[in-house]
Amino acid sequence: MFCLWAAALALPNGSFAAPGLSGTVRVIDGDTLDVGGGRVRLFGIDAPETDQMCTTEQGQSWACGAWVTDQVTTLFAGRQAHCVAVDTDRYGRIVAQCDVRGQDMGEAIVSAGLAFAYRKYSNRYVFAEKGAAVRDVGLHASRVQNPSQFRQTRAVGRIPPDRNCKIKGNISRKGTRIFHVPGQLYYERTGIRPETGERWFCTISDAQSAGWRAAKR
């Protein structure tokens, strides 16, 4: 059951973070959970994105992001977590430290080699990460691109260079010209590559006049 704590937590700058919460865990990915009725980003750790690929020492590519999500699901899904809010991120998620029966979830995940210490925001889990690296467990047995670098690479072509021209003119593998508008199912994951003829549009009429058709969803 979702329950808000009585008081919000004061941050050093005098603002207030979202309140703490507790409830049943539903795993979204390696560092993101639904706890009760709230979306939580675990503080101080950074796990591979669900669609991120890694490479073994033998040079084989494997779906490490999906694997991490499965492992964290096995560890914590359906269990009762207690979270203390630290901040709220730009996506509106509660950034929090969470524990299950006294076990720090962030520390457990990093210690198992399923995520890295997110040094940009905290050094809390640096020793846990070093311990996992020494034991060569989890992701430390593979060549893994830093998750934040992966997100930056993936974001190329997905963010409109002009805020007034947000319509994405995509060209499919079959050569079909399709445009996506903000809010559609595939808008966020669609990247625009001008070198292949793809382009940004400011209005739907501009896209249609140029020969693009609207995406069905």
Coordinates of N, CA and C in Angstrom, one line a residue:
M1 N 0.8 -1.2 0.0 CA 0.0 0.0 0.0 C 0.9 1.2 0.0
F2 N 0.5 2.2 -0.8 CA 1.3 3.4 -0.9 C 1.0 4.4 0.2
C3 N 2.1 4.9 0.9 CA 1.8 5.8 2.0 C 2.9 6.9 1.9
L4 N 2.5 8.1 2.0 CA 3.4 9.3 2.1 C 3.8 9.5 3.5
W5 N 5.1 9.8 3.7 CA 5.5 10.2 5.1 C 4.9 11.6 5.4
A6 N 4.8 11.8 6.7 CA 4.2 13.1 7.1 C 4.9 14.3 6.7
A7 N 6.2 14.3 6.6 CA 6.9 15.5 6.2 C 7.8 15.3 5.1
A8 N 8.0 16.4 4.3 CA 9.0 16.4 3.2 C 10.3 16.6 3.8
L9 N 11.4 16.2 3.0 CA 12.7 16.3 3.5 C 13.3 17.6 3.0
A10 N 13.9 18.3 3.9 CA 14.6 19.6 3.6 C 15.9 19.3 2.9
L11 N 16.1 20.0 1.7 CA 17.4 19.9 1.0 C 18.3 21.0 1.5
P12 N 19.7 20.8 1.2 CA 20.6 21.8 1.7 C 20.3 23.2 1.1
N13 N 19.7 23.3 0.0 CA 19.5 24.6 -0.6 C 18.2 25.3 -0.1
G14 N 17.5 24.6 0.9 CA 16.4 25.1 1.5 C 15.1 24.7 0.8
S15 N 15.1 24.1 -0.4 CA 13.9 23.6 -1.0 C 13.5 22.2 -0.4
F16 N 12.4 21.7 -0.9 CA 12.0 20.4 -0.3 C 11.8 19.4 -1.4
A17 N 12.3 18.2 -1.1 CA 12.2 17.1 -2.0 C 10.8 16.4 -1.8
A18 N 10.4 15.6 -2.7 CA 9.2 14.8 -2.6 C 9.3 14.0 -1.3
P19 N 8.2 13.7 -0.6 CA 8.2 12.9 0.6 C 8.6 11.5 0.4
G20 N 9.0 10.9 1.5 CA 9.4 9.5 1.4 C 8.2 8.6 1.1
L21 N 8.4 7.4 0.8 CA 7.2 6.5 0.6 C 7.6 5.1 0.9
S22 N 6.6 4.2 1.0 CA 6.9 2.8 1.2 C 5.8 2.0 0.5
G23 N 6.1 0.8 0.1 CA 5.1 -0.1 -0.6 C 5.8 -1.2 -1.3
T24 N 5.0 -1.9 -2.1 CA 5.4 -3.1 -2.9 C 6.3 -2.6 -4.1
V25 N 7.4 -3.3 -4.3 CA 8.3 -3.0 -5.4 C 7.8 -3.6 -6.7
R26 N 7.8 -2.7 -7.7 CA 7.7 -3.2 -9.1 C 8.9 -2.7 -9.9
V27 N 9.7 -3.5 -10.4 CA 11.0 -3.1 -11.1 C 10.7 -2.6 -12.5
I28 N 11.2 -1.4 -12.8 CA 11.1 -0.9 -14.2 C 12.3 -1.2 -14.9
D29 N 13.5 -0.9 -14.3 CA 14.8 -1.3 -14.9 C 15.8 -1.4 -13.7
G30 N 17.1 -1.4 -14.0 CA 18.1 -1.7 -13.0 C 18.1 -0.6 -11.9
D31 N 17.7 0.6 -12.1 CA 17.8 1.6 -11.1 C 16.5 2.4 -10.9
T32 N 15.4 1.9 -11.5 CA 14.1 2.6 -11.4 C 13.0 1.6 -11.0
L33 N 12.2 2.1 -10.0 CA 11.2 1.2 -9.5 C 9.9 1.9 -9.3
D34 N 8.8 1.2 -9.2 CA 7.6 1.7 -8.7 C 7.5 1.2 -7.3
V35 N 7.3 2.1 -6.3 CA 7.2 1.7 -5.0 C 5.8 2.2 -4.5
G36 N 4.9 1.2 -4.2 CA 3.5 1.7 -3.9 C 3.0 2.4 -5.2
G37 N 2.7 3.6 -5.0 CA 2.1 4.4 -6.2 C 3.1 5.4 -6.7
G38 N 4.4 5.3 -6.4 CA 5.3 6.3 -6.9 C 6.4 5.8 -7.7
R39 N 6.9 6.5 -8.7 CA 8.0 6.1 -9.5 C 9.3 6.6 -8.8
V40 N 10.2 5.7 -8.6 CA 11.5 6.0 -7.8 C 12.7 5.8 -8.7
R41 N 13.6 6.7 -8.7 CA 14.9 6.5 -9.3 C 15.9 6.4 -8.1
L42 N 16.6 5.2 -8.0 CA 17.4 5.0 -6.8 C 18.6 5.9 -6.8
F43 N 18.8 6.5 -5.7 CA 19.9 7.6 -5.6 C 21.3 6.9 -5.6
G44 N 22.2 7.5 -6.3 CA 23.6 7.2 -6.1 C 24.1 6.0 -7.0
I45 N 23.2 5.4 -7.8 CA 23.6 4.3 -8.6 C 23.2 4.6 -10.1
D46 N 23.8 3.9 -11.0 CA 23.5 4.1 -12.4 C 23.6 2.7 -13.1
A47 N 22.5 2.2 -13.6 CA 22.5 0.9 -14.2 C 22.3 1.0 -15.7
P48 N 22.7 0.0 -16.5 CA 22.5 0.1 -18.0 C 21.1 0.3 -18.3
E49 N 20.8 0.9 -19.4 CA 19.5 1.1 -19.9 C 19.0 -0.3 -20.4
T50 N 17.6 -0.4 -20.4 CA 17.0 -1.7 -20.7 C 17.5 -2.2 -22.1
D51 N 17.6 -1.3 -23.0 CA 18.0 -1.7 -24.4 C 19.5 -1.6 -24.6
Q52 N 20.3 -1.5 -23.6 CA 21.7 -1.3 -23.8 C 22.4 -2.7 -24.0
M53 N 23.4 -2.7 -24.9 CA 24.1 -3.9 -25.2 C 25.5 -3.8 -24.6
C54 N 26.1 -4.9 -24.2 CA 27.5 -5.0 -23.7 C 28.3 -6.0 -24.5
T55 N 29.5 -6.1 -24.3 CA 30.4 -7.0 -25.0 C 31.2 -7.9 -24.1
T56 N 31.2 -9.2 -24.3 CA 32.0 -10.1 -23.4 C 33.4 -10.0 -23.8
E57 N 34.3 -10.6 -22.9 CA 35.7 -10.6 -23.2 C 36.1 -11.3 -24.4
Q58 N 35.2 -12.2 -24.9 CA 35.4 -13.0 -26.1 C 34.9 -12.2 -27.4
G59 N 34.3 -11.0 -27.1 CA 33.9 -10.2 -28.2 C 32.4 -10.4 -28.6
Q60 N 31.6 -11.1 -27.8 CA 30.2 -11.4 -28.1 C 29.4 -10.3 -27.6
S61 N 28.4 -9.8 -28.3 CA 27.5 -8.8 -27.9 C 26.3 -9.5 -27.1
W62 N 25.9 -8.9 -26.0 CA 24.8 -9.5 -25.3 C 23.9 -8.4 -24.6
A63 N 22.7 -8.7 -24.4 CA 21.7 -7.7 -23.9 C 21.8 -7.5 -22.4
C64 N 22.9 -6.8 -22.0 CA 23.2 -6.6 -20.5 C 22.1 -5.8 -19.8
G65 N 21.5 -4.8 -20.5 CA 20.5 -4.0 -19.9 C 19.3 -4.8 -19.5
A66 N 18.8 -5.6 -20.4 CA 17.6 -6.5 -20.1 C 18.0 -7.5 -19.0
W67 N 19.2 -8.0 -19.0 CA 19.7 -9.0 -18.0 C 19.7 -8.3 -16.6
V68 N 20.2 -7.1 -16.5 CA 20.2 -6.4 -15.3 C 18.8 -6.2 -14.7
T69 N 17.9 -5.8 -15.6 CA 16.5 -5.7 -15.2 C 15.9 -7.0 -14.6
D70 N 16.2 -8.1 -15.3 CA 15.7 -9.4 -14.8 C 16.3 -9.7 -13.5
Q71 N 17.6 -9.4 -13.3 CA 18.3 -9.8 -12.0 C 17.7 -8.9 -10.9
V72 N 17.5 -7.7 -11.1 CA 17.0 -6.8 -10.0 C 15.5 -7.2 -9.7
T73 N 14.8 -7.6 -10.8 CA 13.4 -8.1 -10.6 C 13.4 -9.3 -9.7
T74 N 14.4 -10.3 -9.9 CA 14.5 -11.4 -9.1 C 14.8 -11.1 -7.6
L75 N 15.6 -10.1 -7.4 CA 16.1 -9.7 -6.1 C 14.9 -9.0 -5.3
F76 N 14.2 -8.1 -6.0 CA 13.3 -7.2 -5.2 C 11.9 -7.1 -5.6
A77 N 11.5 -7.6 -6.7 CA 10.1 -7.5 -7.2 C 9.1 -8.1 -6.2
G78 N 8.1 -7.4 -5.8 CA 7.1 -7.9 -4.9 C 7.4 -7.8 -3.4
R79 N 8.6 -7.3 -3.1 CA 8.9 -7.1 -1.7 C 8.5 -5.7 -1.3
Q80 N 8.5 -5.5 0.0 CA 8.1 -4.2 0.6 C 9.4 -3.4 0.8
A81 N 9.4 -2.2 0.2 CA 10.5 -1.3 0.3 C 10.1 0.0 1.1
H82 N 11.1 0.5 1.7 CA 10.9 1.8 2.5 C 11.9 2.8 1.9
C83 N 11.5 3.9 1.4 CA 12.3 4.8 0.7 C 12.3 6.2 1.4
V84 N 13.5 6.8 1.4 CA 13.7 8.2 1.9 C 14.1 9.1 0.7
A85 N 13.2 10.1 0.4 CA 13.5 10.9 -0.7 C 14.7 11.8 -0.5
V86 N 15.4 12.0 -1.6 CA 16.6 12.9 -1.6 C 16.3 14.1 -2.5
D87 N 15.6 13.9 -3.6 CA 15.4 14.9 -4.6 C 14.3 14.4 -5.6
T88 N 13.9 15.3 -6.6 CA 13.0 14.9 -7.6 C 13.8 15.2 -8.9
D89 N 13.8 14.2 -9.9 CA 14.6 14.5 -11.1 C 13.7 15.2 -12.2
R90 N 14.3 15.5 -13.3 CA 13.7 16.3 -14.4 C 12.5 15.5 -15.0
Y91 N 12.4 14.2 -14.7 CA 11.3 13.4 -15.3 C 10.2 13.3 -14.3
G92 N 10.3 14.0 -13.1 CA 9.3 13.9 -12.1 C 9.4 12.7 -11.2
R93 N 10.5 11.9 -11.3 CA 10.6 10.7 -10.5 C 11.2 11.1 -9.1
I94 N 10.8 10.4 -8.1 CA 11.4 10.6 -6.7 C 12.8 10.0 -6.7
V95 N 13.8 10.7 -6.5 CA 15.2 10.2 -6.3 C 15.3 9.8 -4.8
A96 N 15.5 8.6 -4.5 CA 15.5 8.1 -3.1 C 16.4 7.0 -2.8
Q97 N 16.8 6.9 -1.5 CA 17.5 5.7 -1.0 C 16.4 4.8 -0.5
C98 N 16.4 3.5 -0.9 CA 15.4 2.6 -0.5 C 16.0 1.4 0.2
D99 N 15.3 0.8 1.1 CA 15.8 -0.5 1.7 C 14.6 -1.5 1.8
V100 N 15.0 -2.7 1.8 CA 14.1 -3.9 1.9 C 14.5 -4.7 3.1
R101 N 13.7 -4.6 4.2 CA 14.1 -5.3 5.4 C 15.5 -4.9 5.9
G102 N 15.8 -3.6 5.8 CA 17.0 -3.1 6.3 C 18.2 -3.2 5.4
Q103 N 18.0 -3.8 4.2 CA 19.0 -3.9 3.2 C 19.0 -2.8 2.2
D104 N 20.0 -2.0 2.1 CA 20.1 -0.9 1.2 C 20.0 -1.4 -0.3
M105 N 19.0 -1.1 -1.0 CA 18.8 -1.7 -2.3 C 20.0 -1.2 -3.3
G106 N 20.3 0.1 -3.2 CA 21.4 0.6 -4.0 C 22.7 -0.2 -3.8
E107 N 23.0 -0.4 -2.6 CA 24.3 -1.1 -2.2 C 24.2 -2.5 -2.7
A108 N 23.1 -3.2 -2.5 CA 22.9 -4.6 -3.0 C 23.1 -4.7 -4.5
I109 N 22.5 -3.8 -5.2 CA 22.6 -3.8 -6.7 C 24.0 -3.6 -7.2
V110 N 24.6 -2.6 -6.6 CA 26.0 -2.3 -7.0 C 27.0 -3.4 -6.6
S111 N 26.8 -4.0 -5.4 CA 27.6 -5.0 -4.9 C 27.5 -6.3 -5.8
A112 N 26.4 -6.5 -6.4 CA 26.2 -7.6 -7.2 C 26.7 -7.4 -8.7
G113 N 27.2 -6.2 -8.9 CA 27.7 -5.9 -10.2 C 26.6 -5.6 -11.3
L114 N 25.5 -5.1 -10.8 CA 24.3 -4.9 -11.7 C 24.2 -3.4 -12.0
A115 N 25.0 -2.6 -11.3 CA 25.0 -1.1 -11.6 C 26.3 -0.5 -11.1
F116 N 26.5 0.7 -11.4 CA 27.7 1.4 -11.0 C 27.4 2.6 -10.0
A117 N 28.4 3.0 -9.2 CA 28.2 4.1 -8.4 C 28.1 5.3 -9.3
Y118 N 27.1 6.2 -9.0 CA 26.8 7.3 -9.9 C 27.6 8.5 -9.3
R119 N 28.9 8.6 -9.6 CA 29.8 9.5 -8.9 C 29.4 11.0 -9.2
K120 N 28.7 11.2 -10.2 CA 28.2 12.6 -10.5 C 27.4 13.1 -9.4
Y121 N 26.7 12.3 -8.7 CA 25.8 12.7 -7.6 C 26.2 12.3 -6.2
S122 N 26.9 11.2 -6.1 CA 27.3 10.6 -4.8 C 28.4 9.6 -4.9
N123 N 29.2 9.6 -3.8 CA 30.3 8.6 -3.7 C 29.8 7.5 -2.7
R124 N 28.6 7.4 -2.4 CA 28.1 6.5 -1.4 C 28.4 5.0 -1.7
Y125 N 28.4 4.7 -3.0 CA 28.5 3.3 -3.4 C 29.8 3.0 -4.1
V126 N 30.8 3.8 -4.0 CA 32.1 3.6 -4.7 C 32.8 2.4 -4.2
F127 N 32.8 2.2 -2.8 CA 33.5 1.0 -2.3 C 32.7 -0.3 -2.7
A128 N 31.4 -0.2 -2.8 CA 30.6 -1.4 -3.2 C 31.0 -1.8 -4.7
E129 N 31.1 -0.7 -5.5 CA 31.5 -0.9 -6.9 C 32.9 -1.5 -7.0
K130 N 33.8 -1.0 -6.2 CA 35.2 -1.5 -6.3 C 35.2 -3.0 -5.8
G131 N 34.4 -3.3 -4.8 CA 34.4 -4.7 -4.4 C 33.9 -5.6 -5.5
A132 N 32.8 -5.2 -6.2 CA 32.3 -6.0 -7.3 C 33.3 -6.2 -8.4
A133 N 34.0 -5.1 -8.7 CA 35.1 -5.1 -9.7 C 36.2 -6.1 -9.4
V134 N 36.6 -6.1 -8.1 CA 37.7 -7.0 -7.7 C 37.2 -8.5 -7.8
R135 N 35.9 -8.7 -7.5 CA 35.4 -10.1 -7.6 C 35.0 -10.4 -9.1
D136 N 35.0 -9.4 -10.0 CA 34.7 -9.7 -11.4 C 33.3 -10.2 -11.6
V137 N 32.3 -9.7 -10.8 CA 31.0 -10.2 -10.9 C 30.1 -9.3 -11.7
G138 N 29.0 -9.9 -12.3 CA 28.1 -9.1 -13.0 C 28.6 -8.4 -14.2
L139 N 28.4 -7.1 -14.3 CA 28.8 -6.3 -15.5 C 30.3 -6.2 -15.5
H140 N 31.0 -6.4 -14.4 CA 32.4 -6.2 -14.4 C 33.2 -7.3 -15.2
A141 N 32.4 -8.4 -15.6 CA 33.0 -9.4 -16.4 C 32.9 -9.1 -17.9
S142 N 32.3 -8.0 -18.2 CA 32.2 -7.6 -19.6 C 32.7 -6.2 -19.8
R143 N 32.8 -5.8 -21.1 CA 33.1 -4.4 -21.5 C 31.8 -3.7 -21.6
V144 N 31.6 -2.7 -20.7 CA 30.4 -2.0 -20.6 C 30.6 -0.5 -20.8
Q145 N 29.8 0.1 -21.7 CA 29.8 1.5 -21.9 C 29.1 2.2 -20.7
N146 N 29.7 3.2 -20.2 CA 29.1 3.9 -19.1 C 27.6 4.3 -19.4
P147 N 26.7 3.9 -18.6 CA 25.3 4.2 -18.9 C 25.0 5.6 -19.3
S148 N 25.6 6.6 -18.6 CA 25.3 8.0 -19.0 C 25.8 8.3 -20.3
Q149 N 27.0 7.7 -20.7 CA 27.5 8.0 -22.1 C 26.6 7.3 -23.1
F150 N 26.1 6.1 -22.8 CA 25.1 5.4 -23.7 C 23.9 6.3 -23.9
R151 N 23.4 6.9 -22.8 CA 22.2 7.7 -23.0 C 22.5 9.0 -23.8
Q152 N 23.7 9.5 -23.7 CA 24.0 10.7 -24.5 C 24.1 10.3 -26.0
T153 N 24.7 9.2 -26.2 CA 24.9 8.7 -27.6 C 23.5 8.5 -28.2
R154 N 22.7 7.8 -27.5 CA 21.3 7.5 -28.0 C 20.5 8.7 -28.2
A155 N 20.8 9.8 -27.4 CA 20.0 11.0 -27.5 C 20.3 11.8 -28.8
V156 N 21.4 11.5 -29.4 CA 21.8 12.3 -30.6 C 20.7 12.1 -31.7
G157 N 20.2 13.2 -32.2 CA 19.1 13.1 -33.2 C 17.7 13.0 -32.7
R158 N 17.6 12.9 -31.4 CA 16.3 12.7 -30.8 C 15.7 14.0 -30.2
I159 N 16.6 15.0 -29.9 CA 16.2 16.2 -29.3 C 16.2 17.3 -30.4
P160 N 15.0 18.0 -30.6 CA 14.9 19.0 -31.7 C 15.9 20.1 -31.5
P161 N 16.7 20.5 -32.6 CA 17.6 21.6 -32.5 C 16.9 22.9 -32.3
D162 N 15.6 23.0 -32.8 CA 14.8 24.2 -32.7 C 13.5 23.8 -32.0
R163 N 13.3 24.4 -30.8 CA 12.1 24.0 -30.0 C 10.8 24.3 -30.7
N164 N 10.8 25.1 -31.8 CA 9.5 25.3 -32.5 C 9.3 24.4 -33.7
C165 N 10.3 23.5 -33.9 CA 10.2 22.5 -35.0 C 10.5 21.1 -34.4
K166 N 9.5 20.5 -33.8 CA 9.6 19.3 -33.0 C 9.2 18.1 -33.8
I167 N 8.6 18.2 -35.0 CA 8.1 17.1 -35.7 C 9.2 16.3 -36.4
K168 N 9.3 15.0 -36.2 CA 10.4 14.2 -36.7 C 10.0 13.5 -38.0
G169 N 10.7 13.9 -39.1 CA 10.5 13.3 -40.4 C 11.4 12.1 -40.6
N170 N 10.9 10.9 -40.3 CA 11.7 9.7 -40.3 C 11.5 8.9 -41.6
I171 N 12.6 8.2 -42.1 CA 12.5 7.4 -43.3 C 12.7 5.9 -42.8
S172 N 11.7 5.1 -43.1 CA 11.8 3.7 -42.7 C 12.8 2.9 -43.5
R173 N 13.1 1.7 -43.1 CA 14.0 0.8 -43.9 C 13.5 0.6 -45.3
K174 N 12.2 0.6 -45.5 CA 11.6 0.4 -46.8 C 11.5 1.7 -47.6
G175 N 12.0 2.8 -47.0 CA 12.0 4.0 -47.7 C 10.7 4.9 -47.5
T176 N 9.8 4.4 -46.6 CA 8.6 5.1 -46.4 C 8.9 6.4 -45.5
R177 N 8.3 7.5 -45.9 CA 8.5 8.7 -45.1 C 7.4 8.9 -44.2
I178 N 7.7 8.9 -42.9 CA 6.7 9.0 -41.8 C 7.1 10.1 -40.8
F179 N 6.1 10.9 -40.4 CA 6.5 11.9 -39.4 C 5.8 11.6 -38.1
H180 N 6.5 11.9 -37.0 CA 6.0 11.6 -35.7 C 5.9 13.0 -34.9
V181 N 4.8 13.1 -34.2 CA 4.7 14.4 -33.4 C 4.8 14.0 -32.0
P182 N 5.2 15.0 -31.1 CA 5.3 14.7 -29.7 C 4.1 14.1 -29.1
G183 N 4.3 13.1 -28.3 CA 3.2 12.4 -27.6 C 2.8 11.1 -28.3
Q184 N 3.3 10.8 -29.5 CA 3.0 9.6 -30.2 C 3.9 8.5 -29.6
L185 N 3.5 7.2 -29.9 CA 4.1 6.1 -29.2 C 5.6 6.0 -29.5
Y186 N 6.0 6.3 -30.8 CA 7.5 6.1 -31.1 C 8.2 7.4 -31.2
Y187 N 7.6 8.5 -30.8 CA 8.3 9.8 -30.9 C 9.6 9.8 -30.2
E188 N 9.7 9.5 -28.9 CA 10.9 9.6 -28.1 C 12.0 8.7 -28.6
R189 N 11.7 7.6 -29.1 CA 12.8 6.6 -29.5 C 13.2 6.9 -31.0
T190 N 12.6 7.8 -31.7 CA 12.9 8.1 -33.1 C 14.0 9.1 -33.1
G191 N 15.1 8.8 -33.8 CA 16.2 9.7 -34.0 C 16.2 10.2 -35.5
I192 N 16.6 11.4 -35.7 CA 16.7 12.0 -37.0 C 18.1 12.1 -37.5
R193 N 18.4 11.5 -38.7 CA 19.7 11.5 -39.3 C 19.6 12.3 -40.6
P194 N 20.0 13.5 -40.5 CA 19.9 14.4 -41.8 C 20.7 13.8 -42.9
E195 N 21.8 13.1 -42.7 CA 22.6 12.6 -43.7 C 21.9 11.5 -44.6
T196 N 20.8 11.0 -44.1 CA 20.0 10.0 -44.8 C 18.8 10.5 -45.4
G197 N 18.6 11.9 -45.3 CA 17.4 12.5 -45.9 C 16.3 12.8 -44.9
E198 N 16.5 12.3 -43.6 CA 15.5 12.6 -42.6 C 15.6 14.1 -42.2
R199 N 14.5 14.6 -41.6 CA 14.5 16.0 -41.3 C 13.5 16.4 -40.2
W200 N 13.7 17.6 -39.7 CA 12.7 18.1 -38.7 C 11.7 19.0 -39.4
F201 N 10.5 19.0 -38.9 CA 9.5 19.9 -39.5 C 8.9 20.8 -38.4
C202 N 8.4 22.0 -38.8 CA 7.8 22.9 -37.8 C 6.3 22.7 -37.7
T203 N 5.7 22.3 -38.8 CA 4.2 22.1 -38.8 C 3.9 20.8 -39.5
I204 N 2.7 20.3 -39.2 CA 2.2 19.0 -39.9 C 2.1 19.3 -41.4
S205 N 1.6 20.5 -41.7 CA 1.3 20.8 -43.1 C 2.7 20.8 -43.9
D206 N 3.7 21.3 -43.2 CA 5.1 21.3 -43.8 C 5.5 19.9 -44.2
A207 N 5.3 19.0 -43.2 CA 5.7 17.6 -43.4 C 4.9 16.9 -44.5
Q208 N 3.6 17.2 -44.5 CA 2.7 16.6 -45.5 C 3.1 17.1 -46.9
S209 N 3.4 18.4 -47.0 CA 3.7 19.0 -48.3 C 5.0 18.5 -48.8
A210 N 5.9 18.1 -47.9 CA 7.2 17.5 -48.3 C 7.2 16.0 -48.7
G211 N 6.0 15.4 -48.5 CA 5.8 14.0 -48.9 C 5.8 13.0 -47.7
W212 N 5.8 13.5 -46.5 CA 5.8 12.6 -45.3 C 4.3 12.3 -44.9
R213 N 4.0 11.1 -44.5 CA 2.7 10.8 -43.9 C 2.8 10.7 -42.4
A214 N 1.6 10.9 -41.8 CA 1.6 10.8 -40.3 C 1.8 9.3 -39.8
A215 N 2.5 9.2 -38.7 CA 2.6 7.8 -38.1 C 1.2 7.4 -37.6
K216 N 0.9 6.1 -37.6 CA -0.4 5.7 -37.2 C -0.6 5.7 -35.7
R217 N 0.5 5.7 -35.0 CA 0.4 5.8 -33.5 C 1.7 6.3 -32.9

